[in-house]
Each structure stands twice: as C-alpha cells, then as structure tokens.
Short mmCIF file of C-alpha atoms and ligand atoms in Angstrom, two decimals:
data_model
loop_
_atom_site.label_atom_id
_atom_site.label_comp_id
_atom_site.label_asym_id
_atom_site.label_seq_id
_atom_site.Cartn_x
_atom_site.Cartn_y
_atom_site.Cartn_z
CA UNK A 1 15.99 -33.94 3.51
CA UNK A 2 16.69 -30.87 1.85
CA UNK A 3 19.48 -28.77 3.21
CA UNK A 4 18.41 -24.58 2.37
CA UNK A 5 20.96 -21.53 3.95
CA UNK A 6 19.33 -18.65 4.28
CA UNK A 7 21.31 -15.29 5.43
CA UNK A 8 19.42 -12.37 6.50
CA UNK A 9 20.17 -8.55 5.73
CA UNK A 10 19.51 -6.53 8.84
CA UNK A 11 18.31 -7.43 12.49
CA UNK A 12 15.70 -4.70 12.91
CA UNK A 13 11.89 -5.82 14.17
CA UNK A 14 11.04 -7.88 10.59
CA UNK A 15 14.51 -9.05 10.32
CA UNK A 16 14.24 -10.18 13.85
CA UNK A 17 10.11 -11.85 13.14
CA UNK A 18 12.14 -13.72 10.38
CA UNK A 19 14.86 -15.54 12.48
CA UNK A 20 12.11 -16.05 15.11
CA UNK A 21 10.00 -18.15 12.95
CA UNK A 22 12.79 -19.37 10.94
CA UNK A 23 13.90 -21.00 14.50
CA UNK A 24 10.73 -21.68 16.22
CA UNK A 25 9.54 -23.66 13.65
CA UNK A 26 12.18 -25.03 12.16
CA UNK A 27 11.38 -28.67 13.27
CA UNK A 28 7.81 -27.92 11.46
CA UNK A 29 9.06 -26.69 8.40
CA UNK A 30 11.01 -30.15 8.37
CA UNK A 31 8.18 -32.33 9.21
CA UNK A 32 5.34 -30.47 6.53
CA UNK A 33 7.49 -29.14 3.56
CA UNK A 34 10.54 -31.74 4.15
CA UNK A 35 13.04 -28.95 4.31
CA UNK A 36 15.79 -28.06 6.82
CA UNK A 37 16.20 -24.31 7.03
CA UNK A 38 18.89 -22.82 8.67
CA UNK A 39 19.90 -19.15 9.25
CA UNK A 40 23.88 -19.40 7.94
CA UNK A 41 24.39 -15.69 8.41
CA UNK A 42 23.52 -12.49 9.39
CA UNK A 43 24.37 -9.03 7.97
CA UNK A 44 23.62 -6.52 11.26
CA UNK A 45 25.98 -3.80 12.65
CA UNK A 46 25.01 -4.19 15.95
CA UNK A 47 26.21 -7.20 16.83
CA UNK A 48 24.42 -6.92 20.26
CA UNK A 49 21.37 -7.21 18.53
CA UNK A 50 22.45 -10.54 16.98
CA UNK A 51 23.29 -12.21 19.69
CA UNK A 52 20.59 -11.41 22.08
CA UNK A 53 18.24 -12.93 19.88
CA UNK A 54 20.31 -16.60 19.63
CA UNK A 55 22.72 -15.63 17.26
CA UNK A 56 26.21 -17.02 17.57
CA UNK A 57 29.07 -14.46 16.77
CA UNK A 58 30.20 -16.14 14.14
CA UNK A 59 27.25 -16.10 11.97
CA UNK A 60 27.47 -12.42 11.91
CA UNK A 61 29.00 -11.30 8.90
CA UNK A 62 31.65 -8.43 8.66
CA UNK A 63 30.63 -7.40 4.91
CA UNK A 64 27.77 -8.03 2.23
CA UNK A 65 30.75 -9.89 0.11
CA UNK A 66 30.95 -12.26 2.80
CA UNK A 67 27.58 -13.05 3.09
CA UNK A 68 27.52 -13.99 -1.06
CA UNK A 69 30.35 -15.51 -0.99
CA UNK A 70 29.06 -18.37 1.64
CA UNK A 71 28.57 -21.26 -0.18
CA UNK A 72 26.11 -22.94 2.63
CA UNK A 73 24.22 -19.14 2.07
CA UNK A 74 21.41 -20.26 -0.83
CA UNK A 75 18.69 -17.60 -0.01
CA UNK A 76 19.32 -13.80 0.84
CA UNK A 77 16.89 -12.35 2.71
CA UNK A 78 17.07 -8.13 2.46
CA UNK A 79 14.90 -6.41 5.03
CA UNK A 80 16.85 -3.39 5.54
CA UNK A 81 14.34 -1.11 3.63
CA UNK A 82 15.44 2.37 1.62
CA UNK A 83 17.39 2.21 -1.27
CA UNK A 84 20.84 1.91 -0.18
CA UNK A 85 22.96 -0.09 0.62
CA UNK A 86 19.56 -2.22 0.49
CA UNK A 87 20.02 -2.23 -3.59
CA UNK A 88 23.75 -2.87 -3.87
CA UNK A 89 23.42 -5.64 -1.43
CA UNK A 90 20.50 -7.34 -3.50
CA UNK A 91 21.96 -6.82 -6.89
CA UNK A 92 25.34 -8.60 -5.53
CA UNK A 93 23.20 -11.37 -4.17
CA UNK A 94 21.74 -11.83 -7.12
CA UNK A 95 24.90 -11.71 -9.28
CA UNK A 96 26.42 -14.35 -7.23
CA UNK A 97 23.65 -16.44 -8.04
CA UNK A 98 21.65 -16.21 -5.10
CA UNK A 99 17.63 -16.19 -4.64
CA UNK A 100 16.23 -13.13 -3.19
CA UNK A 101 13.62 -12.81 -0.52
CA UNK A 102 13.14 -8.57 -0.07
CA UNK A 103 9.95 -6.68 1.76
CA UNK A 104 11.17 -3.58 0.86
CA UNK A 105 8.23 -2.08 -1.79
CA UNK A 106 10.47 1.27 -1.83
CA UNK A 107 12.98 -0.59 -3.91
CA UNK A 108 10.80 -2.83 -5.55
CA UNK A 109 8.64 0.05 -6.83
CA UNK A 110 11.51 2.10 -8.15
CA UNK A 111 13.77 -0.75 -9.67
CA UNK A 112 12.05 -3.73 -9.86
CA UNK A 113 13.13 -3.81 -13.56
CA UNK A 114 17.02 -3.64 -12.71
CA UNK A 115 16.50 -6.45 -10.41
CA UNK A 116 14.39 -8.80 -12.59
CA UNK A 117 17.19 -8.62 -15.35
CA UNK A 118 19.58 -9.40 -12.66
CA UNK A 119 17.31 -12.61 -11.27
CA UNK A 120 16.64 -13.75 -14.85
CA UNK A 121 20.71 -13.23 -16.01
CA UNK A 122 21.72 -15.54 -13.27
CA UNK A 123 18.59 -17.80 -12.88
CA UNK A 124 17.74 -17.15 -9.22
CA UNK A 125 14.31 -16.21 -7.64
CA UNK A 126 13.17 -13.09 -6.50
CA UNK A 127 10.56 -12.86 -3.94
CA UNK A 128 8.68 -9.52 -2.54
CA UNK A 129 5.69 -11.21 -0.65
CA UNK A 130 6.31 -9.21 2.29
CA UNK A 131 6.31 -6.07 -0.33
CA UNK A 132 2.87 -5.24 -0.25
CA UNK A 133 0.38 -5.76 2.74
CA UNK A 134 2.42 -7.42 5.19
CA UNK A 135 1.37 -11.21 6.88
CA UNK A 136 -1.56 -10.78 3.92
CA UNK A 137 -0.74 -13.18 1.06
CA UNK A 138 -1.80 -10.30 -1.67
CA UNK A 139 1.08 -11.21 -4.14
CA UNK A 140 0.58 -14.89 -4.40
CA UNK A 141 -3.02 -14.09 -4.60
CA UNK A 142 -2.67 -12.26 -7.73
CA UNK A 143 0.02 -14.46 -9.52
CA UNK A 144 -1.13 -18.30 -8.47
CA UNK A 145 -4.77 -17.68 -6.75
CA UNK A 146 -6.14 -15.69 -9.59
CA UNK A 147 -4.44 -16.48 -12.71
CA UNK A 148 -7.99 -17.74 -14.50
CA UNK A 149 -9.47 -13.75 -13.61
CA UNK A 150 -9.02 -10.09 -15.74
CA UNK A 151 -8.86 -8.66 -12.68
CA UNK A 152 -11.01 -5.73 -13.10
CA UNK A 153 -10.56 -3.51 -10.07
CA UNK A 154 -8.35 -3.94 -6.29
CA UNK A 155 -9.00 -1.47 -3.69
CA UNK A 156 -7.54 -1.45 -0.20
CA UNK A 157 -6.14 0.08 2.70
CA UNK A 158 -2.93 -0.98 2.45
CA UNK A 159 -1.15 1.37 5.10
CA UNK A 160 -1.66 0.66 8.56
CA UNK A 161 -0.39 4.35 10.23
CA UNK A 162 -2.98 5.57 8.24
CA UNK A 163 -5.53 3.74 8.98
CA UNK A 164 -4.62 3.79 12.73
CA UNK A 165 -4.57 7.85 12.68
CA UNK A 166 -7.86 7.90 11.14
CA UNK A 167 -9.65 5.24 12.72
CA UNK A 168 -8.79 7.31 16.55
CA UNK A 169 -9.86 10.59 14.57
CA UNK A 170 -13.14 8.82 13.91
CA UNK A 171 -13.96 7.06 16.94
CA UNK A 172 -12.24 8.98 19.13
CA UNK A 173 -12.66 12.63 17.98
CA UNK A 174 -8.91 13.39 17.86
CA UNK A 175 -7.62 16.03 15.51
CA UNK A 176 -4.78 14.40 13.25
CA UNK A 177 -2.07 15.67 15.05
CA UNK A 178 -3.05 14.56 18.26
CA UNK A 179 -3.86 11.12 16.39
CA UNK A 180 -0.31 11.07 15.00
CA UNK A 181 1.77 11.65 18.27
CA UNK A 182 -0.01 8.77 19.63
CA UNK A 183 0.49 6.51 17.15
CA UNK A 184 4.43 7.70 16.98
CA UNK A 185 4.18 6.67 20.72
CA UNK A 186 2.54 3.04 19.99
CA UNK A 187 5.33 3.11 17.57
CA UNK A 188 3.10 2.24 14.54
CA UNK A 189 4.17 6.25 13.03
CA UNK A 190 8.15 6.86 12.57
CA UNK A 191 9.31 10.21 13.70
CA UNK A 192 9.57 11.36 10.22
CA UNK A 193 6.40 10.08 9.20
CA UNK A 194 5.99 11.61 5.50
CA UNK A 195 6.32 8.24 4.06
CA UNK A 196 2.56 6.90 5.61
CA UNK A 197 0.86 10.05 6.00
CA UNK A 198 1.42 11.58 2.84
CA UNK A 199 0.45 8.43 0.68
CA UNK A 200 4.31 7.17 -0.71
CA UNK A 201 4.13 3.89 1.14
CA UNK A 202 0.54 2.93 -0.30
CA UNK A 203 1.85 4.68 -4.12
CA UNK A 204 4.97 2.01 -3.83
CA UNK A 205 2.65 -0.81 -2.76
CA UNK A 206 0.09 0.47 -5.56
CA UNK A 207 2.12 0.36 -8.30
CA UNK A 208 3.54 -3.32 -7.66
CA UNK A 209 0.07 -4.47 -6.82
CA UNK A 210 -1.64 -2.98 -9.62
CA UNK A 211 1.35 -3.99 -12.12
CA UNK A 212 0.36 -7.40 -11.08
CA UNK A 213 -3.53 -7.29 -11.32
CA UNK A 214 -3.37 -5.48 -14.41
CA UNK A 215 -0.15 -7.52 -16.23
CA UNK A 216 1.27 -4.04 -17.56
CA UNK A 217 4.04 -1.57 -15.51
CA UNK A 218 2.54 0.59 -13.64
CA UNK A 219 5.35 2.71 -12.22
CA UNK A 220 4.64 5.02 -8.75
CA UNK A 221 4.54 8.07 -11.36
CA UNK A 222 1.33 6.50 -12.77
CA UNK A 223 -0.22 6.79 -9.10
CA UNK A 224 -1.80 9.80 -8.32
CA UNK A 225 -1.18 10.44 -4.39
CA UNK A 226 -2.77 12.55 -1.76
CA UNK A 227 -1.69 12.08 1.73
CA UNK A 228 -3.98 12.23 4.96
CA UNK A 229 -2.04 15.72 6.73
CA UNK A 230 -4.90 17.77 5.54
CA UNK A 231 -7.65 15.48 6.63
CA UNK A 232 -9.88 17.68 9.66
CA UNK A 233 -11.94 15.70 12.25
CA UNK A 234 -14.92 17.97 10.85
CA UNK A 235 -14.74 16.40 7.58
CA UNK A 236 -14.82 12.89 9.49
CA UNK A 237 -18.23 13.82 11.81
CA UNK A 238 -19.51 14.98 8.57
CA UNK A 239 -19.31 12.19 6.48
CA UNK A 240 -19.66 9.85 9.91
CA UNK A 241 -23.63 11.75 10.19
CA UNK A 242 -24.19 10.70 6.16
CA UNK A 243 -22.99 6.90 6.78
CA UNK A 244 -19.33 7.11 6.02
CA UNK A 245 -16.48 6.50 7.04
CA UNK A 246 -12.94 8.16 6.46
CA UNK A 247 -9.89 5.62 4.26
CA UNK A 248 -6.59 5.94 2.77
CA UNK A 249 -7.48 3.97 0.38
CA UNK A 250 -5.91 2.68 -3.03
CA UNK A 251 -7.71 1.84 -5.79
CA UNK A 252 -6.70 0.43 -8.56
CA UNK A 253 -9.24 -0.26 -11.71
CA UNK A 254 -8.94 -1.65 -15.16
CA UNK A 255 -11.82 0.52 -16.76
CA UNK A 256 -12.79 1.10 -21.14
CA UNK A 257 -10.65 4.13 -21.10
CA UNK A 258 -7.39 2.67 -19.41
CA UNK A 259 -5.91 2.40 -15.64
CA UNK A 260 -7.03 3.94 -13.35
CA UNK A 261 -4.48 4.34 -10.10
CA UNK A 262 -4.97 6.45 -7.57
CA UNK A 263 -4.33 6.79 -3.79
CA UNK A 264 -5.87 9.12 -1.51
CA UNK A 265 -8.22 9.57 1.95
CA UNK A 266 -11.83 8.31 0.36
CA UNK A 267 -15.19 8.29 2.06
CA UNK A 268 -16.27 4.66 2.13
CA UNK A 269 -20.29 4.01 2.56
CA UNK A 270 -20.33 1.68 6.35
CA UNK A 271 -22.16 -1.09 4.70
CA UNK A 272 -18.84 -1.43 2.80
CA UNK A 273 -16.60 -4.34 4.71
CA UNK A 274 -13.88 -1.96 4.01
CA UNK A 275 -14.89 0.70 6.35
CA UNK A 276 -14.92 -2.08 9.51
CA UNK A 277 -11.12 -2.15 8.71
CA UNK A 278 -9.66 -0.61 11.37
CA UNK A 279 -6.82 0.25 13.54
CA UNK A 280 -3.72 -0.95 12.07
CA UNK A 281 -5.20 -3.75 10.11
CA UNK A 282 -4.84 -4.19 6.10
CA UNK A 283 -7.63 -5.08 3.79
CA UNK A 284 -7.46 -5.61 0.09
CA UNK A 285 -10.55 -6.01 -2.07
CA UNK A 286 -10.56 -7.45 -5.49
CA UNK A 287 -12.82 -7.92 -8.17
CA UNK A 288 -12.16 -10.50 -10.55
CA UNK A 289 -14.14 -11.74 -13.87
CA UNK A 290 -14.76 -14.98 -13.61
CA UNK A 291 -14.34 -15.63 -9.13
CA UNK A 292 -16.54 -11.36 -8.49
CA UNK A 293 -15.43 -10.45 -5.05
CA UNK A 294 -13.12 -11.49 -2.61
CA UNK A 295 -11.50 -9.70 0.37
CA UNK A 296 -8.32 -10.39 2.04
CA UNK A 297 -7.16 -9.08 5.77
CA UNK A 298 -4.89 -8.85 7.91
CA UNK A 299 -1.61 -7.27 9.82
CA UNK A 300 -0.03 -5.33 7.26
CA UNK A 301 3.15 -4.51 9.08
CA UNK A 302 5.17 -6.05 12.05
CA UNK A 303 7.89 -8.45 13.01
CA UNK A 304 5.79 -12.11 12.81
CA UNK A 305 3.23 -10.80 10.58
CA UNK A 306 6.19 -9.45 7.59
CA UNK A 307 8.03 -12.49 9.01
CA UNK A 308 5.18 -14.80 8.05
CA UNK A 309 5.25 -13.75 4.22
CA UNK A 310 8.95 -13.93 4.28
CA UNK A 311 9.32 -17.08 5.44
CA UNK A 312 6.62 -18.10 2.89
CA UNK A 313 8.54 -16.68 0.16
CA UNK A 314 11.87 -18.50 1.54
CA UNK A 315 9.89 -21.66 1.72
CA UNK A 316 8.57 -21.65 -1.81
CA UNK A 317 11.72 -20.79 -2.99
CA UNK A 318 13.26 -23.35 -1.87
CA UNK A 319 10.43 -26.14 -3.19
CA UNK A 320 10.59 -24.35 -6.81
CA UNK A 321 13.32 -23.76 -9.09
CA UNK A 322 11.23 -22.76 -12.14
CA UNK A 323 11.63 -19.49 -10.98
CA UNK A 324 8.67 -17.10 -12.87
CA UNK A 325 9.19 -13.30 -13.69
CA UNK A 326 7.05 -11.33 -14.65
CA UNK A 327 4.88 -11.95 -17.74
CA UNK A 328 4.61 -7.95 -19.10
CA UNK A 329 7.13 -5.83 -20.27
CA UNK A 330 8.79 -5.01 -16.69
CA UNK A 331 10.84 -2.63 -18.41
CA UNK A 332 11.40 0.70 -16.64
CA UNK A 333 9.05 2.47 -19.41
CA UNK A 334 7.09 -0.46 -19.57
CA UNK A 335 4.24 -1.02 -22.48
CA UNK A 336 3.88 2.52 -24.25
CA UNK A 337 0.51 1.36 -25.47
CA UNK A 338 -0.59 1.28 -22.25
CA UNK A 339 -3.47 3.89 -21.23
CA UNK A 340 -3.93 5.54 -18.02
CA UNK A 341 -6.75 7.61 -16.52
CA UNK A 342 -6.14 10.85 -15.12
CA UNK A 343 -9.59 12.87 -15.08
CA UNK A 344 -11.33 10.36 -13.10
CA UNK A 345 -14.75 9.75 -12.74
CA UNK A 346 -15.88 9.66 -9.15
CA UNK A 347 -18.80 10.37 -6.24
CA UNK A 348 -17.77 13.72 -4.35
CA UNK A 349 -18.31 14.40 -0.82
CA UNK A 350 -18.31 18.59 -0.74
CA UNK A 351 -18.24 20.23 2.63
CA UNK A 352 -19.17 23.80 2.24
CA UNK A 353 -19.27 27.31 4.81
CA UNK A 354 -21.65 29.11 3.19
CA UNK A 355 -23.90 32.56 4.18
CA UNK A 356 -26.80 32.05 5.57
CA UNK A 357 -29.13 33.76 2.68
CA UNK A 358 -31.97 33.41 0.78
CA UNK A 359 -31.41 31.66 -2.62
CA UNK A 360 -27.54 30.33 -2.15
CA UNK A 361 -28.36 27.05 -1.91
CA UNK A 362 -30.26 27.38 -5.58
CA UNK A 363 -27.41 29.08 -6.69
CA UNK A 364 -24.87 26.60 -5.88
CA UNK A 365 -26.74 23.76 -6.99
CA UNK A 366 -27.41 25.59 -10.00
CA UNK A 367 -23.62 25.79 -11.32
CA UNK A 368 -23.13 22.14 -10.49
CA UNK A 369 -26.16 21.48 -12.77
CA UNK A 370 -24.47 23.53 -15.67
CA UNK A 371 -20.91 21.47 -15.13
CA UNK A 372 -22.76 18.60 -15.13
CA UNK A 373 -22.64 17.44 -11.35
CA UNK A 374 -25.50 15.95 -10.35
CA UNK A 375 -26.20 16.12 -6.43
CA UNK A 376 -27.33 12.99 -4.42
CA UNK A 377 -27.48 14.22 -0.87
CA UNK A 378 -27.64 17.63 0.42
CA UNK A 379 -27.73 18.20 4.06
CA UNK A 380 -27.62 21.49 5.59
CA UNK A 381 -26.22 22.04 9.83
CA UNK A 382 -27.90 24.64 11.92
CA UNK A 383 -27.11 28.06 11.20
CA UNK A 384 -23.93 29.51 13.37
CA UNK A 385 -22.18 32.83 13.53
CA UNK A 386 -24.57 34.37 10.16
CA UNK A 387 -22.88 30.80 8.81
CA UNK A 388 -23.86 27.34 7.45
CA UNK A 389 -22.47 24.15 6.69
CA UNK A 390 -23.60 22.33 3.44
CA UNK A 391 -22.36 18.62 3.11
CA UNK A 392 -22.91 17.63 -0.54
CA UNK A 393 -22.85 14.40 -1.81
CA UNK A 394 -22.34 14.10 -5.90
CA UNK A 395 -23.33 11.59 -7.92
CA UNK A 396 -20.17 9.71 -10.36
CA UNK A 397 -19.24 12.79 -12.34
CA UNK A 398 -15.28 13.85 -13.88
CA UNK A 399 -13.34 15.50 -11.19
CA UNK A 400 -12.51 18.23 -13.87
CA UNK A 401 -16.59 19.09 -13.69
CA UNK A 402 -16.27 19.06 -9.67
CA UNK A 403 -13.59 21.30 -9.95
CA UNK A 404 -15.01 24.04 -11.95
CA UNK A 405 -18.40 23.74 -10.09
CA UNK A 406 -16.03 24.85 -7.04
CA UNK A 407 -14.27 27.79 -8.84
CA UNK A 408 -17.53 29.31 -10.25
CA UNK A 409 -19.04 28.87 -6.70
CA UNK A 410 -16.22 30.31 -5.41
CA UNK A 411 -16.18 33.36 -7.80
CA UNK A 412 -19.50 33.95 -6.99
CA UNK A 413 -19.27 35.11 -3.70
CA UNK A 414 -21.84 32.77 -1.96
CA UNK A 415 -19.90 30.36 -0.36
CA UNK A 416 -17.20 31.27 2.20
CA UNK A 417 -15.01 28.53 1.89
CA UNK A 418 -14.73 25.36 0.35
CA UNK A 419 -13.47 23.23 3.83
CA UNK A 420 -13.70 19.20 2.22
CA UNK A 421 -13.55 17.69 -1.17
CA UNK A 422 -12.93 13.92 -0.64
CA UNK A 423 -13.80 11.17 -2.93
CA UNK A 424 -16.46 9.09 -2.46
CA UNK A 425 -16.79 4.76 -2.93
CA UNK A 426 -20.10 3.45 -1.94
N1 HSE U 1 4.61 1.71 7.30
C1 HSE U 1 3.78 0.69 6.76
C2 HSE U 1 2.37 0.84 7.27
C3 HSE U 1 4.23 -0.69 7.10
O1 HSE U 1 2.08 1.71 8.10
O2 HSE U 1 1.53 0.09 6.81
C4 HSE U 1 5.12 -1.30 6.12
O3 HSE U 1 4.77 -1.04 4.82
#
C-alpha cells in the first residue's frame, strides 16, 4: 500500500478539521483509495494545542526547515492564512520538492503566479481546493467536472459572515450592527471583520474562481468590490415587499464585450434558488454551454467542512503525479488582450425620499427616460412627515445612465435623498 507523509502548517480550527479526518478515517482512506496517510509533522506554536488533539510531542516541529527537510514529510499542508510567514513557508515547501495543499485564497489571489513557477520548477502539486467555498468542491468542478463547457457566467455567495449578517437582517429585522455582534459572538465574524463585510474575502475567491471559469488571469484588481457596512434593514423590507431578497453576491460573466467581475450586496428575485441560501451556507451557480445550469452548496467555512476539501486535495495528490497548472498565462499581468467590463449593464433597485407633491413622480421618471433607464416597477409607501418613499425597479440599463438619472434628480430639487441603489439579478 502506498505510504503518503503529510505535515500540516498551523493547528487552528481547519488545521485541526484536517488532522481529525486525516485520523478518523485513516483506516477508510486505506480500504477505498489504497493509501496510508499519516500526519508526520506539525508546524504549531502552541504546542498545547498539538497535543490535546492526539499529537505526540515529537511530531511537532521547532521550525518550517524542519518540517521540509523530513524525508517521510511528502505533502505540506499550509492553513495558516495571511501572507506571512504563510508564503515563505509554502515557497520553501515547494523548493524542497514538496506538494502543496493551501486554503488560504488571500495568498492564492495575490501570488498564485510566484507559486505556480515554484510548483512547475520543482515538479510538485499545488492544491487550493479549500481556497474558494469551503467543503464545496467548486475548483475541481471547474477544472475536471466542466472541462467540455465555455463557461459563460458563475454567480454565488461565496462568503458565509455575509450571508449570515444579512440573512438575520432579513428575517429577523436586525440593523447590521446588531447582526454583526451576533455573528462575532457565534464566532462566524472575526473581531476585525473588514475582510467579510467589506467584500475582500469574496474579491480573493472571485478572482481565482473566475480565472478558472474563464481560462484568463483575472487578478483581485479586476474585481470591482462593495462591501455590506452600508447595507440598512430599510433597503431589505423594501426589496423583501417587491419579492427580493438581499446577497453578497459575486458574479462573474463571460459576456461580447469582455469579463465582467464584480462583487457586491445584489437584490436576488425569491424564485431564484440563490436567495433560499441562507445563514452561513455557500452556493455557487454556473452556467455552462453545452451542461446550462447547475448549482453547487454547501458549508463554505469551518474545521470538517475546509478539512473535507483538504483532505480531498491531499488524497488526489497523492493518486496523481501528472501534476496540471494552469492552462492560461498565470502570469502576474496575465493575457493583455484580455477585456474587462467596467460600465456594467444591470437591473437597479432605487429607493428614493421624495416630497410629497404634485408632478415629482413625472419628473423623476422623466430624466430616467432621457438617460435611457427604463422603469419596471414603481411602488410608492404612504405618505409620512410631508415625505414619501419611492422603490424603483429599472430595467437592464449601464450603471453610468443610472448614475446620471440620480445626479439630475438630485439637482433638481425633488427628491430628498437618494437612501438605496443596489443591483438587481432576477
Ligand atoms: N470568512 C470566510 C467566510 C470563510 O465567512 O465565508 C473562509 O473563507
């Protein structure tokens, strides 16, 4: 039976999934993919923390150069996260000829390139299942399950935090901070929580997913981000009374005029499966040529669930030695001919205060008409305070033309403030 080594960079909840399953189902992994996995060695400061999970002291390494230099070590897993040491500690993995397993889609996104040369130099793998969506097989999807497709668009929600703020704002009427400080309590938020809320973990995940689906770089600078921190729970009743629900969702499309990548909160029509996504749960929609639709779900984050795709990726690493890259130019400029969108074309939801006059309504609809907006739904509230709210709902029209609708109907003194502009996916 195969003998594989695997070491593992940092004992924290998904380095801690990974030696679970690694363990637990060791015997399994030798009776249905005939290989012997054993953890040789762990990397973790707190040695504490090693051995109250099983580990014997002397598996714990002192330094990354002993870890490299084990000869029984043949697969490094890194699931420290951040850059460093996280890259140093890959790239001398690598350069001591050692396959990579990583789940860390900050790195990934920002140096992927560096650490493909590396892989290919010393002909080693380099896996980042666990990059991108978690326990949900996304990567593997796109490179083995989908190879026969142009993959024309992928959409999901990709960040659990977000998803779990804005699913209690919607169906429990919290305001976003209130939704955050709970969800920093569940422990699903971090105390510094800019990298969820304000769309960087979904841009990272983005632009290796989308690099993927598309088979051209798309680096996180491509990726137009808007976070959730200035979401209201107004703008979520709203949209919940015209059939909608609230998203941070990433979309991803392959249109005539170029890519398209974008992440930001989107109103999502509830006959869409995406808007039944909820909580803390993942979802990933793509559209392919030749197969049309298919969804994918699941835990996007935690120990087992990041374990699972880890110990996927350790597994097929250690069946395969054929070791693919990627097939476009993974350069860190990538292909210059490359196109990308950035006045997209989209459906508007518009929340407007407006005074409660004869003719505004004409007049506002009026500008949009001369910019070229055309309106789908209008819905007025009851009148409050000599004030209205007008929900508008656009038809697919440039964001540029949205935006100078907005100005002129600002300069015109109507409307008292412009309180929502969200995008729209039916
Ligand atoms: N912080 C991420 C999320 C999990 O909330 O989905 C790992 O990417």
């Amino acid at each position: 039976m195969k003998k594989v080594g695997v070491a593992i960079l940092g004992l924290g909840v998904v380095g801690g999934g990974t030696y679970k399953i690694l363990t637990d189902n060791k015997e399994y992994f030798k009776s249905t993919q005939g290989l012997d996995v054993t953890v040789e060695s762990v990397l973790e400061k707190n040695v504490d923390r090693a051995t109250a999970l099983g580990i014997s002291k002397e598996k714990v390494a002192g330094s990354i150069e002993e870890v490299v230099s084990n000869p029984n070590v043949d697969i490094v897993v890194e699931v420290i996260g951040g850059i460093e040491p996280a890259k140093t500690f890959v790239l001398k993995a690598l350069m001591s000829g050692k396959t990579v397993v990583t789940s860390n889609k900050e790195l990934f996104a920002k140096h992927w390139p560096e650490l493909e040369r590396e892989a290919k130099n010393m002909k080693v793998g380099l896996f980042y299942e666990a990059s991108c969506v978690g326990g949900v097989p996304i990567i593997r999807t796109l490179t083995e399950g989908m190879q026969a497709n142009k993959i024309l668009s992928i959409k999901g929600i990709i960040n659990g935090t977000t998803n779990y703020i804005l699913t209690k704002m919607a169906k429990e009427g919290q305001s976003y901070e209130e939704a955050l400080k709970e969800a920093q309590k569940l422990g699903y938020a971090e105390f510094n929580p800019t990298a969820d809320v304000e769309g960087f973990d979904a841009t990272y995940k983005l632009s290796i997913l989308s690099s993927l689906a598309f088979n051209t770089k798309v680096s996180i600078e491509n990726v137009h981000r808007e976070g959730i921190t200035g979401i209201t729970k107004e703008d979520i009743a709203c949209g919940k009374e015209l059939g909608y629900t609230l998203k941070l969702l990433a979309i991803g499309k392959n249109t005539k005029n170029g890519i398209e990548v974008r992440v930001h909160p989107t109103f999502v029509a509830d006959t869409n499966p995406l808007a039944s996504v909820n909580d803390s749960f993942n979802a990933v929609h793509l559209v392919g040529d030749a197969v049309g639709e298919i969804m994918l779900y699941g835990r996007g984050a935690g120990a087992l669930p990041t374990g699972s795709a880890i110990v996927s990726d350790v597994i097929f690493a250690a069946k395969h030695t054929d070791y693919y890259y990627s097939y476009f130019d993974n350069s860190e400029k990538g292909n210059k001919n490359t196109k990308f969108v950035s006045d997209f074309t989209s459906k508007y939801f518009i929340r407007l205060s407006v005074k409660d006059s004869a003719g505004v309504l004409s007049k506002i609809a009026g500008v949009f008409a001369k910019n070229n907006v055309s309106l789908s739904e209008v819905k007025q509230a009851a009148e409050k305070d000599g004030k209205v709210t007008v929900a508008i709902i656009t038809h697919e029209c440039l964001e540029s033309a949205v935006n100078k609708s907005l100005e002129k109907i600002k300069a015109q003194g109507a409307v008292i403030s412009v309180d929502g502009l969200i995008r729209l996916e039916d």
